[in-house]
Amino acid sequence: MAKTVLMQGNEAAVEGALAAGMRFFAGYPITPSTEIAEACALRLPQEGGKFIQMEDELASIAAVLGASAAGMKAMTATSGPGFSLMQENIGYGAMAEIPCVIIDVQRAGPSTGLPTSPSQGDYMQAKWGTHGDHPVIALSPATVLECYTLIVRAFNLAEKYRTPVIFLMDEIVGHMREGIELPDPNRLIINHRKMSFHDGANKQCYYVPEGKYVPAMKPFGQGERYNITGLAHDESGFPVNSSEIAGKLITRLLDKVEKNVDDITRVEEYAMDDAETAVVCFGGTTRAVMDAVLAARADGKKVGMFRPITVWPFPEKQLLARLPQLKRILMVEHNHGQMLLEVQRTVGGTLPVDFLGRVDGTVISPSDILAKLNETEGQSHAE
Amino acid sequence: MGKKRYEMRFAGSGGQGVILASVILAEAAVISGLYTVQSQAYGPEARGGVSKAETILSSEKIWYSKVTHPDFLLALTQASLDAYTKTLADGAVVMMDDSLTLPKGVDRSRVISIPILRAAKEEVGKAFTANIVAVGAINAALRLFKDDILLEAVRRHIPAGTEEINKKALDIGAALIPQEQADVFAQKLG
């Protein structure tokens, strides 16, 4: 049996990233993500990797993109204020198809907000923070063990689809310590980007075979020279002003995620088989929801938990599959109603969707959720 | 006592090491095979300001990670004692530094008032060992973990070369609790 170790969510994310092959970290420490930079500073030199503390978050994401273009698995970690500063180059990464992982350990905002308080207020920013239509994959862990296992998946998806992946943590999970049994690194599935070397004149750096979506990657600085740009570009990587080529490129970038949504989206369900009420949640909020669902079940109520693990793209297919059995949905999240909008869009007015949110930096408790479940129940009887 | 979930809160000012104290008890829980969740909250300052840490112990899987009504409170500053004695669970045990004044309305029969800060400074000889003195006293009063498990938990979280002084701090902390008090406050977990 594997040994149980006491580990913090932030530390587990670093160990998982190392197991996934991450060997480059550039960042600017910020609460509540600081332990990630600390652990990377300690662990990367031990594993033959590089840690750089940059002058700010703009430089951090730029260094990460550069390292990844050169062939390294690279990541950075920040919180809301730094995540805002990184947005421009996250879009660059999506356009230039540079795989990387960006950890956002969310704290209460807006602006510098409440630095040490939990929040999930960056959910929509993870999707829409950078301008233009672009592919987004974002994953959100709910336990310390999942900080480890899910960040491995974040790297795998980044490598497979050549796109930045957002690892959307929150203060609850990042700062929490639990006893976990680390998985055997030899049993993990690890993806690496498809590489191409010296393919000859006909295989351009962004050449994509018919019916495929992801070009093989040439490591920058080895062998052939090529161009990387945030401008709309053709297969050679050089900018073009052709609406036809630009349209084809942007559509392909979006299709990388949209056509592979079944491969990318994952959910966790608890007690959903006969549930008539689904409590939808993600990340650290899941902790309170699980206790509330267990208490409601002990009370004989048909309540279940539905948790998107992949938070972008929103797993609408999985939620739609549950709608016929449901009478009510309760969305619980530490913001003013962000994933709520995705749930409402998916449900399309066919079910009542209630909401419990929090924006004062405190944590929603199981009793808050039970009270809301009872309240909505009472309301529906009154109607 | 048959309680599934034992909630502990550790409060003081930033730099007193209450977070480390809570981590050490969580580590001892892991070594003992109990479920545990540890978390912390602190102000933006690195020193000073309020610092609060929490450890939950259970024989079952723990989901909700925050403490609402602690079964045990350690308070090393007046501000934290005043604030957190307001939200105690029924029958909660309070351990406070004896330089502090107990707020009105707290059940004195469940209060352990001992010279944690003075013992660290004068008996151990290092004021910064107050958190380890407290850990020794907590374990002697609540009898949560075997001595060798607690020592191992401490060892995993201190710099090499400080084992001796931390062992001394643990022992001095334990000696602050009279035997008859430990018989009153002992907990049974898992």
XYZ file of C-alpha atoms in Angstrom:
573
model
C 0.000 0.000 0.000
C 1.237 3.455 -0.837
C 2.248 5.649 2.069
C -0.167 8.359 3.132
C 1.405 11.804 3.256
C 0.048 15.094 4.559
C 0.123 17.513 1.663
C -1.285 20.912 0.767
C -3.295 21.387 -2.436
C -0.732 23.833 -3.806
C 2.101 21.365 -3.119
C 0.170 18.466 -4.654
C -0.337 20.487 -7.849
C 3.442 20.910 -8.111
C 4.112 17.191 -7.514
C 1.487 16.281 -10.118
C 2.964 18.730 -12.613
C 6.425 17.233 -12.075
C 5.006 13.741 -12.619
C 3.451 15.033 -15.869
C 6.892 16.168 -17.015
C 6.779 19.878 -16.169
C 10.389 21.075 -16.076
C 9.999 24.852 -16.392
C 8.218 27.297 -14.108
C 8.247 31.065 -14.370
C 6.111 33.041 -11.991
C 5.586 35.927 -9.645
C 4.412 34.726 -6.211
C 0.989 35.880 -5.055
C -1.302 34.714 -2.250
C -2.947 32.177 -2.218
C -0.749 30.542 -4.881
C 2.644 31.344 -3.314
C 3.339 27.787 -2.092
C 3.317 26.648 -5.745
C 6.219 28.946 -6.605
C 7.987 27.944 -3.370
C 7.618 24.235 -4.103
C 8.751 24.712 -7.723
C 11.826 26.644 -6.551
C 12.723 23.691 -4.321
C 11.720 20.776 -6.524
C 12.578 21.815 -10.099
C 16.363 21.990 -9.584
C 16.159 18.528 -7.950
C 14.463 17.202 -11.104
C 16.794 18.911 -13.554
C 14.294 21.652 -14.370
C 14.362 25.431 -14.264
C 12.599 27.817 -11.884
C 12.631 31.536 -12.602
C 11.042 34.226 -10.480
C 10.067 36.881 -12.996
C 9.567 40.621 -12.515
C 5.793 40.330 -12.970
C 3.001 38.164 -14.378
C 3.280 39.535 -17.933
C 6.859 38.336 -18.059
C 5.934 35.045 -16.340
C 3.467 33.883 -18.979
C 5.783 35.128 -21.741
C 8.656 33.043 -20.347
C 6.372 30.011 -20.063
C 5.317 30.338 -23.726
C 8.944 30.683 -24.772
C 10.017 27.626 -22.809
C 7.176 25.563 -24.212
C 7.898 26.676 -27.787
C 11.449 25.450 -27.214
C 10.109 22.034 -26.233
C 9.658 22.130 -22.456
C 6.501 21.337 -20.525
C 5.997 24.647 -18.752
C 3.621 26.252 -16.278
C 3.008 29.312 -14.179
C 0.824 29.946 -11.130
C -0.954 33.050 -9.973
C -4.160 34.443 -8.485
C -6.788 36.844 -9.835
C -4.696 40.032 -10.099
C -1.899 38.177 -11.874
C -4.345 36.169 -13.978
C -5.697 39.479 -15.301
C -2.178 40.551 -16.298
C -1.571 37.257 -18.121
C -4.618 37.422 -20.355
C -2.980 38.980 -23.412
C -0.378 36.265 -23.726
C -2.854 33.485 -22.931
C -4.553 34.530 -26.171
C -1.173 34.518 -27.887
C -0.640 30.959 -26.659
C -4.022 29.922 -28.048
C -3.307 31.582 -31.422
C 0.274 30.329 -31.747
C -0.791 26.894 -30.379
C 1.736 26.745 -27.562
C 0.843 24.159 -24.894
C 1.194 25.244 -21.261
C -0.634 25.148 -17.940
C -1.676 28.293 -16.061
C -2.721 27.745 -12.449
C -5.102 30.355 -11.044
C -5.645 29.863 -7.300
C -8.666 32.126 -7.063
C -9.057 34.657 -4.267
C -11.757 37.209 -3.552
C -11.763 40.144 -5.984
C -12.258 42.369 -7.884
C -8.843 44.029 -8.101
C -6.523 43.035 -5.222
C -9.692 42.293 -3.211
C -9.285 40.031 -0.179
C -5.901 38.354 -0.739
C -6.323 35.452 1.676
C -10.046 34.796 1.209
C -11.642 32.144 -0.988
C -13.574 32.902 -4.164
C -14.505 31.381 -7.501
C -14.940 34.729 -9.191
C -12.543 33.991 -12.077
C -14.740 31.300 -13.658
C -15.926 33.480 -16.520
C -12.516 35.155 -16.817
C -10.965 31.749 -17.474
C -13.129 31.552 -20.601
C -13.458 35.158 -21.680
C -10.459 36.912 -20.103
C -8.492 37.170 -23.305
C -10.019 38.810 -26.358
C -11.259 37.182 -29.524
C -12.813 33.789 -30.162
C -10.355 31.245 -28.859
C -10.327 27.686 -27.522
C -10.342 27.280 -23.726
C -9.875 24.216 -21.584
C -10.163 24.726 -17.812
C -10.123 22.059 -15.090
C -11.010 22.540 -11.419
C -9.913 20.220 -8.565
C -11.929 19.597 -5.376
C -9.473 17.596 -3.259
C -5.744 17.617 -2.552
C -5.360 14.279 -4.347
C -7.157 15.726 -7.353
C -4.746 18.679 -7.433
C -2.178 15.996 -8.254
C -4.113 13.750 -10.622
C -6.015 16.476 -12.458
C -2.998 18.636 -13.225
C -1.488 15.608 -14.946
C -4.588 15.644 -17.128
C -4.210 19.418 -17.644
C -0.740 18.863 -19.096
C -1.986 15.936 -21.174
C -4.749 18.040 -22.725
C -2.390 20.981 -23.304
C 0.053 18.706 -25.095
C -2.581 16.800 -27.054
C -4.420 19.884 -28.319
C -1.509 22.340 -28.326
C -3.312 24.961 -26.313
C -2.969 26.702 -22.939
C -4.964 24.908 -20.214
C -6.247 26.805 -17.170
C -5.997 24.909 -13.874
C -8.693 26.728 -11.919
C -8.028 26.175 -8.227
C -9.375 28.201 -5.320
C -8.097 29.197 -1.888
C -10.125 26.433 -0.232
C -8.366 23.631 -2.094
C -5.009 25.393 -2.543
C -4.444 26.059 1.144
C -6.005 22.843 2.454
C -3.919 19.961 3.697
C -5.139 16.355 3.558
C -3.560 12.963 3.938
C -3.229 11.488 0.448
C -1.720 8.406 -1.151
C 0.310 9.633 -4.102
C -0.262 7.590 -7.255
C 2.617 5.507 -8.638
C 4.139 7.855 -11.271
C 4.867 4.825 -13.457
C 1.152 4.093 -13.739
C 0.144 7.583 -14.877
C -0.818 8.189 -18.496
C 1.422 10.979 -19.778
C 0.885 12.612 -23.180
C 3.588 14.434 -25.098
C 3.021 16.818 -27.979
C 3.433 15.298 -31.400
C 6.770 16.540 -32.692
C 8.012 16.993 -36.225
C 11.629 17.381 -37.243
C 13.031 18.098 -40.688
C 9.892 17.206 -42.538
C 11.099 18.919 -45.679
C 9.766 21.883 -47.612
C 6.215 20.599 -47.978
C 5.594 20.141 -44.263
C 5.181 23.654 -42.949
C 5.333 24.330 -39.206
C 1.528 24.660 -38.930
C 0.723 21.984 -41.508
C -2.373 20.020 -40.509
C -3.302 16.889 -42.442
C -6.829 16.718 -43.886
C -9.357 15.697 -41.210
C -6.987 16.512 -38.327
C -7.021 19.509 -36.035
C -3.645 19.700 -34.337
C -0.358 20.347 -36.149
C 2.765 18.521 -34.998
C 5.132 20.874 -33.204
C 8.632 21.750 -34.230
C 10.755 22.617 -31.188
C 11.844 26.212 -31.644
C 15.596 26.682 -31.845
C 16.355 23.145 -33.024
C 16.704 22.414 -36.721
C 14.469 24.390 -39.053
C 13.742 28.038 -38.412
C 10.141 29.146 -38.479
C 7.913 32.025 -37.517
C 5.596 32.238 -34.482
C 3.092 35.081 -34.347
C -0.145 36.171 -32.721
C -1.303 37.504 -36.074
C -3.535 35.341 -38.235
C -1.092 33.161 -40.147
C -0.883 30.460 -42.773
C 0.779 27.057 -42.461
C 4.221 28.651 -42.735
C 3.544 30.637 -39.563
C 3.825 33.985 -41.373
C 1.046 36.603 -41.119
C -1.570 36.785 -43.837
C -4.396 39.171 -44.545
C -6.561 36.562 -46.253
C -10.029 36.246 -44.742
C -10.220 32.718 -46.121
C -7.026 31.558 -44.401
C -7.837 33.466 -41.198
C -11.364 32.015 -41.067
C -10.028 28.508 -41.592
C -7.392 28.987 -38.887
C -9.726 30.367 -36.202
C -12.338 27.715 -36.961
C -9.710 24.997 -36.626
C -8.471 26.440 -33.317
C -12.031 26.390 -31.936
C -12.711 22.955 -33.434
C -9.737 21.503 -31.548
C -11.888 21.776 -28.411
C -15.429 21.696 -29.832
C -14.920 18.552 -31.939
C -13.207 16.780 -29.065
C -15.558 17.793 -26.276
C -16.225 14.160 -25.260
C -12.511 13.588 -24.805
C -12.078 16.773 -22.797
C -15.110 17.069 -20.504
C -15.354 15.124 -17.261
C -17.869 15.327 -14.424
C -18.213 13.713 -11.023
C -21.641 12.722 -9.784
C -22.701 11.579 -6.327
C -26.098 10.049 -5.522
C -27.479 11.193 -8.883
C -29.099 7.883 -9.972
C -32.488 8.667 -8.422
C -31.928 12.342 -7.606
C -34.755 14.806 -8.180
C -32.657 17.769 -7.060
C -29.127 18.258 -8.370
C -26.744 20.501 -6.480
C -24.233 21.746 -9.074
C -20.837 22.931 -7.865
C -17.147 22.905 -8.738
C -13.757 23.145 -7.014
C -13.557 23.794 -3.267
C -17.308 24.429 -2.969
C -17.780 20.686 -3.504
C -16.603 20.096 0.080
C -19.619 21.824 1.640
C -22.003 20.470 -1.013
C -20.977 16.860 -0.291
C -21.726 17.246 3.421
C -25.072 18.876 2.594
C -26.018 16.123 0.119
C -25.042 13.408 2.630
C -27.214 15.102 5.282
C -30.144 15.517 2.883
C -29.891 11.851 1.873
C -29.800 10.803 5.541
C -33.027 12.777 5.828
C -34.555 10.742 2.990
C -34.402 13.499 0.367
C -33.562 12.675 -3.239
C -30.676 15.084 -3.627
C -27.520 14.467 -5.644
C -24.283 16.271 -6.455
C -23.202 17.148 -10.017
C -19.707 18.544 -10.360
C -18.038 19.648 -13.594
C -14.367 18.639 -13.285
C -13.812 20.141 -16.723
C -15.333 23.570 -16.133
C -14.553 24.822 -19.687
C -15.973 23.724 -21.991
C -18.995 23.404 -19.700
C -20.121 19.734 -19.723
C -23.581 20.484 -21.075
C -24.091 17.029 -22.591
C -23.680 15.379 -19.178
C -26.055 17.831 -17.500
C -28.639 17.515 -20.302
C -28.629 13.743 -19.761
C -29.813 14.295 -16.157
C -32.576 16.801 -16.914
C -35.461 14.347 -17.519
C -35.254 12.990 -13.937
C -34.749 16.367 -12.226
C -37.299 18.709 -10.698
C -34.874 21.351 -9.517
C -31.256 22.454 -9.754
C -29.384 24.379 -7.082
C -26.163 26.041 -8.239
C -23.713 26.713 -5.403
C -20.542 28.697 -6.104
C -18.349 31.315 -4.413
C -19.210 34.178 -6.767
C -22.219 36.234 -7.844
C -23.553 33.657 -10.313
C -21.089 32.706 -13.053
C -21.381 28.953 -13.722
C -25.064 29.643 -12.998
C -25.248 31.282 -16.452
C -23.909 28.121 -18.118
C -26.374 25.959 -16.174
C -29.275 28.241 -17.135
C -28.170 28.220 -20.772
C -28.006 24.425 -20.754
C -31.323 23.963 -18.950
C -33.020 26.472 -21.247
C -35.860 27.320 -18.873
C -37.136 23.724 -18.598
C -36.397 23.532 -14.848
C -36.229 25.937 -11.905
C -32.583 26.825 -11.255
C -31.916 28.236 -7.788
C -28.700 29.884 -6.747
C -26.567 30.159 -3.624
C -23.497 32.370 -3.969
C -21.045 34.283 -1.801
C -18.862 37.326 -2.534
C -17.731 38.422 0.958
C -14.712 36.145 1.212
C -16.323 33.740 3.687
C -17.036 30.093 2.955
C -20.485 28.658 2.177
C -21.241 26.015 4.828
C -23.226 22.768 4.538
C -25.955 24.297 6.714
C -26.244 27.282 4.323
C -26.854 24.798 1.493
C -29.352 22.723 3.498
C -31.255 25.898 4.377
C -31.381 26.871 0.699
C -32.566 23.368 -0.273
C -35.385 23.594 2.294
C -36.258 27.133 1.251
C -36.651 26.290 -2.422
C -38.610 23.193 -1.468
C -41.002 25.340 0.564
C -41.383 27.758 -2.322
C -42.301 25.060 -4.794
C -44.984 23.719 -2.406
C -46.435 27.204 -2.134
C -46.745 27.587 -5.894
C -16.954 10.503 23.299
C -18.242 8.980 20.052
C -18.042 12.184 18.073
C -17.239 11.605 14.401
C -15.620 14.948 13.739
C -13.297 16.739 16.171
C -12.723 20.371 15.207
C -9.665 22.251 16.496
C -8.831 25.928 16.067
C -5.455 27.545 16.741
C -5.284 31.310 16.942
C -2.653 33.919 17.626
C -0.764 36.644 15.855
C 1.213 36.115 12.660
C 4.659 34.704 13.436
C 3.644 32.790 16.591
C 3.529 29.571 14.616
C -0.075 28.554 15.202
C -0.306 27.346 11.582
C 2.648 25.016 12.130
C 1.072 23.769 15.371
C -2.079 22.816 13.461
C -0.046 21.184 10.677
C 1.906 19.078 13.209
C -1.311 17.753 14.775
C -2.673 16.974 11.285
C 0.586 15.158 10.507
C 0.228 13.118 13.709
C -3.313 12.234 12.605
C -2.036 10.983 9.230
C 0.633 8.877 10.936
C -2.062 7.475 13.254
C -4.286 6.522 10.305
C -7.005 9.079 11.054
C -8.636 11.294 8.454
C -7.640 14.932 8.773
C -8.054 18.249 6.975
C -5.943 21.252 7.912
C -6.491 24.787 6.693
C -5.529 28.290 7.644
C -6.460 31.918 7.343
C -4.320 34.934 7.926
C -4.182 38.631 7.202
C -2.014 40.173 4.482
C 0.858 40.810 6.950
C 3.724 38.308 7.377
C 4.153 39.304 11.049
C 1.474 40.609 13.399
C -2.188 40.580 12.411
C -4.537 37.732 13.260
C -3.481 34.222 12.319
C -5.905 31.325 12.498
C -5.424 27.685 11.634
C -7.738 24.719 11.844
C -7.338 20.969 12.031
C -10.244 18.549 11.774
C -9.786 14.959 12.946
C -12.162 12.129 12.104
C -12.410 8.379 11.735
C -14.370 9.031 8.511
C -13.735 10.853 5.228
C -13.899 14.627 5.773
C -15.562 16.846 3.148
C -16.283 20.325 4.502
C -12.861 21.636 5.433
C -13.713 24.612 7.624
C -14.330 24.764 11.357
C -17.522 26.506 12.445
C -17.864 25.582 16.142
C -14.530 24.258 17.418
C -14.364 21.496 20.024
C -10.944 22.832 20.979
C -9.481 26.339 20.885
C -5.884 27.399 21.439
C -5.551 31.164 21.905
C -2.206 32.909 22.280
C -3.413 36.526 22.013
C -6.209 38.459 23.733
C -7.766 39.421 20.380
C -7.999 35.802 19.246
C -9.297 34.622 22.652
C -12.003 37.316 22.644
C -13.014 36.588 19.045
C -13.083 32.813 19.011
C -14.569 32.010 22.421
C -17.823 33.327 20.925
C -18.261 30.418 18.517
C -17.301 27.382 20.623
C -19.100 24.041 20.405
C -20.901 22.771 23.518
C -18.345 21.355 25.956
C -15.413 22.775 24.020
C -11.989 22.878 25.667
C -10.148 26.213 25.628
C -6.380 26.400 26.081
C -5.135 29.939 26.655
C -1.917 31.603 27.628
C -2.231 32.575 31.283
C -1.189 36.168 30.505
C -4.599 36.649 28.880
C -7.951 37.500 30.465
C -10.772 35.029 29.942
C -13.849 36.795 28.522
C -17.056 36.590 30.587
C -19.468 33.792 29.793
C -16.906 31.070 29.059
C -17.237 27.865 31.122
C -14.164 28.010 33.392
C -14.296 24.297 34.095
C -13.374 23.690 30.439
C -10.506 26.198 30.353
C -6.827 25.315 30.610
C -4.893 28.479 31.422
C -1.132 27.846 31.336
C 2.060 29.894 30.832
C 2.843 28.805 27.251
C 4.669 31.968 26.157
C 6.674 32.299 29.396
C 7.656 28.599 29.406
C 8.945 28.908 25.832
C 10.977 31.992 26.662
C 12.303 31.068 30.101
C 12.283 27.252 30.341
C 13.022 26.268 26.731
C 14.990 29.453 26.249
C 13.527 30.375 22.845
C 10.305 32.385 22.544
C 9.701 31.014 19.030
C 9.159 27.507 20.440
C 5.821 28.593 21.964
C 3.913 26.719 19.265
C 5.734 23.461 20.047
C 5.222 24.004 23.794
C 1.519 24.400 22.969
C 1.492 21.209 20.891
C 3.034 19.305 23.826
C 0.466 20.735 26.211
C -2.461 20.045 23.845
C -1.492 16.417 23.416
C -0.941 15.947 27.155
C -4.365 17.425 27.901
C -6.399 15.806 25.114
C -4.330 12.599 24.782
C -4.839 12.531 21.052
C -1.665 10.765 19.943
C 1.047 8.523 21.346
C 4.188 10.437 22.310
C 6.395 8.806 19.656
C 3.868 9.636 16.909
C 3.714 13.267 18.001
C 7.506 13.477 18.102
C 7.707 12.051 14.575
C 5.100 14.584 13.397
C 7.162 17.425 14.874
C 10.365 16.043 13.351
C 8.826 16.130 9.842
C 8.202 19.860 10.089
C 11.294 21.344 11.723
C 14.720 22.199 10.314
C 17.488 19.637 10.794
C 19.538 20.379 13.900
C 16.610 21.671 15.950
C 15.337 18.253 17.097
C 16.716 18.599 20.607
C 15.241 22.002 21.396
C 11.870 21.017 19.915
C 11.817 17.792 21.953
C 12.528 19.897 25.018
C 9.686 22.273 24.091
C 7.280 19.338 23.692
C 8.244 17.920 27.102
C 7.985 21.296 28.831
C 4.582 21.828 27.228
C 3.367 18.415 28.420
C 4.610 19.159 31.946
C 2.333 22.232 32.066
C -0.674 19.883 32.256
C -1.340 18.235 35.620
C -2.325 14.554 35.457
C -5.801 15.169 36.906
C -6.537 17.759 34.209
C -5.572 15.319 31.465
C -8.008 12.765 32.909
C -10.816 15.316 32.507
C -10.098 16.465 28.976
C -8.895 13.261 27.264
C -10.533 12.594 23.859
C -11.163 9.290 22.146
C -10.846 9.436 18.381
C -11.269 6.692 15.804
